[in-house]
Amino acid sequence: LHTQVLDARRKRSGEYDTGTLESMAAVGAVLQARGRYAESGTILTRALAISRSVRGDDHTETADLLGAVALT
């Protein structure tokens, strides 16, 4: 379900939308919880790069993504 929401948000609002970023983080977390670390690392690293660009390095969501990437 999270993947479907992510796909819909990407199509509707683009990858640089904050809602899309939230969906990317959710998909990454689910993959991580399932032990699919390579896949989660890919999506979370992309989300982190976008969050840094959109929100900046000091934003709490960016920091959360940085922590999530560190766990992959």
PDB file of C-alpha atoms in Angstrom:
ATOM      1  CA  LEU A   1       0.000   0.000   0.000  1.00  0.00           C
ATOM      2  CA  HIS A   2       2.809   2.427   0.871  1.00  0.00           C
ATOM      3  CA  THR A   3       4.396   1.783  -2.523  1.00  0.00           C
ATOM      4  CA  GLN A   4       1.129   2.551  -4.305  1.00  0.00           C
ATOM      5  CA  VAL A   5       0.769   5.820  -2.402  1.00  0.00           C
ATOM      6  CA  LEU A   6       4.365   6.720  -3.250  1.00  0.00           C
ATOM      7  CA  ASP A   7       3.809   6.024  -6.947  1.00  0.00           C
ATOM      8  CA  ALA A   8       0.633   8.118  -6.968  1.00  0.00           C
ATOM      9  CA  ARG A   9       2.325  11.033  -5.191  1.00  0.00           C
ATOM     10  CA  ARG A  10       5.296  10.933  -7.559  1.00  0.00           C
ATOM     11  CA  LYS A  11       2.956  11.097 -10.556  1.00  0.00           C
ATOM     12  CA  ARG A  12       0.766  13.819  -9.074  1.00  0.00           C
ATOM     13  CA  SER A  13       3.250  16.082  -7.314  1.00  0.00           C
ATOM     14  CA  GLY A  14       6.730  15.014  -8.355  1.00  0.00           C
ATOM     15  CA  GLU A  15       9.628  13.680  -6.359  1.00  0.00           C
ATOM     16  CA  TYR A  16      10.465  16.993  -4.691  1.00  0.00           C
ATOM     17  CA  ASP A  17       7.079  17.322  -2.968  1.00  0.00           C
ATOM     18  CA  THR A  18       7.070  16.975   0.824  1.00  0.00           C
ATOM     19  CA  GLY A  19       4.216  14.458   0.676  1.00  0.00           C
ATOM     20  CA  THR A  20       6.240  12.350  -1.720  1.00  0.00           C
ATOM     21  CA  LEU A  21       9.195  12.565   0.666  1.00  0.00           C
ATOM     22  CA  GLU A  22       6.995  11.328   3.511  1.00  0.00           C
ATOM     23  CA  SER A  23       5.894   8.382   1.379  1.00  0.00           C
ATOM     24  CA  MET A  24       9.503   7.605   0.452  1.00  0.00           C
ATOM     25  CA  ALA A  25      10.424   7.565   4.141  1.00  0.00           C
ATOM     26  CA  ALA A  26       7.472   5.268   4.904  1.00  0.00           C
ATOM     27  CA  VAL A  27       8.394   2.817   2.147  1.00  0.00           C
ATOM     28  CA  GLY A  28      12.013   2.869   3.286  1.00  0.00           C
ATOM     29  CA  ALA A  29      10.977   2.148   6.874  1.00  0.00           C
ATOM     30  CA  VAL A  30       8.781  -0.781   5.828  1.00  0.00           C
ATOM     31  CA  LEU A  31      11.558  -2.260   3.707  1.00  0.00           C
ATOM     32  CA  GLN A  32      14.002  -1.791   6.573  1.00  0.00           C
ATOM     33  CA  ALA A  33      11.641  -3.514   9.012  1.00  0.00           C
ATOM     34  CA  ARG A  34      11.391  -6.439   6.615  1.00  0.00           C
ATOM     35  CA  GLY A  35      15.174  -6.762   6.466  1.00  0.00           C
ATOM     36  CA  ARG A  36      15.399  -5.546   2.881  1.00  0.00           C
ATOM     37  CA  TYR A  37      18.272  -3.217   3.693  1.00  0.00           C
ATOM     38  CA  ALA A  38      19.666  -2.708   0.183  1.00  0.00           C
ATOM     39  CA  GLU A  39      16.281  -1.612  -1.143  1.00  0.00           C
ATOM     40  CA  SER A  40      15.542   0.574   1.859  1.00  0.00           C
ATOM     41  CA  GLY A  41      19.005   2.119   1.640  1.00  0.00           C
ATOM     42  CA  THR A  42      18.425   3.089  -1.978  1.00  0.00           C
ATOM     43  CA  ILE A  43      15.099   4.802  -1.361  1.00  0.00           C
ATOM     44  CA  LEU A  44      16.137   6.411   1.929  1.00  0.00           C
ATOM     45  CA  THR A  45      19.368   7.756   0.437  1.00  0.00           C
ATOM     46  CA  ARG A  46      17.381   9.321  -2.410  1.00  0.00           C
ATOM     47  CA  ALA A  47      14.868  10.766   0.060  1.00  0.00           C
ATOM     48  CA  LEU A  48      17.715  12.191   2.144  1.00  0.00           C
ATOM     49  CA  ALA A  49      19.260  13.907  -0.880  1.00  0.00           C
ATOM     50  CA  ILE A  50      15.909  15.421  -1.850  1.00  0.00           C
ATOM     51  CA  SER A  51      15.143  16.470   1.734  1.00  0.00           C
ATOM     52  CA  ARG A  52      18.498  18.227   1.976  1.00  0.00           C
ATOM     53  CA  SER A  53      17.710  20.066  -1.231  1.00  0.00           C
ATOM     54  CA  VAL A  54      14.122  20.968  -0.323  1.00  0.00           C
ATOM     55  CA  ARG A  55      14.246  21.364   3.453  1.00  0.00           C
ATOM     56  CA  GLY A  56      17.918  21.904   4.228  1.00  0.00           C
ATOM     57  CA  ASP A  57      20.345  20.066   6.482  1.00  0.00           C
ATOM     58  CA  ASP A  58      18.963  21.533   9.719  1.00  0.00           C
ATOM     59  CA  HIS A  59      15.377  20.327   9.272  1.00  0.00           C
ATOM     60  CA  THR A  60      14.204  17.599  11.658  1.00  0.00           C
ATOM     61  CA  GLU A  61      12.844  15.433   8.831  1.00  0.00           C
ATOM     62  CA  THR A  62      16.254  15.560   7.140  1.00  0.00           C
ATOM     63  CA  ALA A  63      17.892  14.493  10.398  1.00  0.00           C
ATOM     64  CA  ASP A  64      15.397  11.623  10.753  1.00  0.00           C
ATOM     65  CA  LEU A  65      16.226  10.428   7.242  1.00  0.00           C
ATOM     66  CA  LEU A  66      19.935  10.642   7.989  1.00  0.00           C
ATOM     67  CA  GLY A  67      19.387   8.387  10.998  1.00  0.00           C
ATOM     68  CA  ALA A  68      17.340   5.951   8.945  1.00  0.00           C
ATOM     69  CA  VAL A  69      20.040   5.765   6.259  1.00  0.00           C
ATOM     70  CA  ALA A  70      22.618   5.045   8.952  1.00  0.00           C
ATOM     71  CA  LEU A  71      20.656   1.931   9.948  1.00  0.00           C
ATOM     72  CA  THR A  72      20.726   0.427   6.453  1.00  0.00           C
TER      73      THR A  72
END
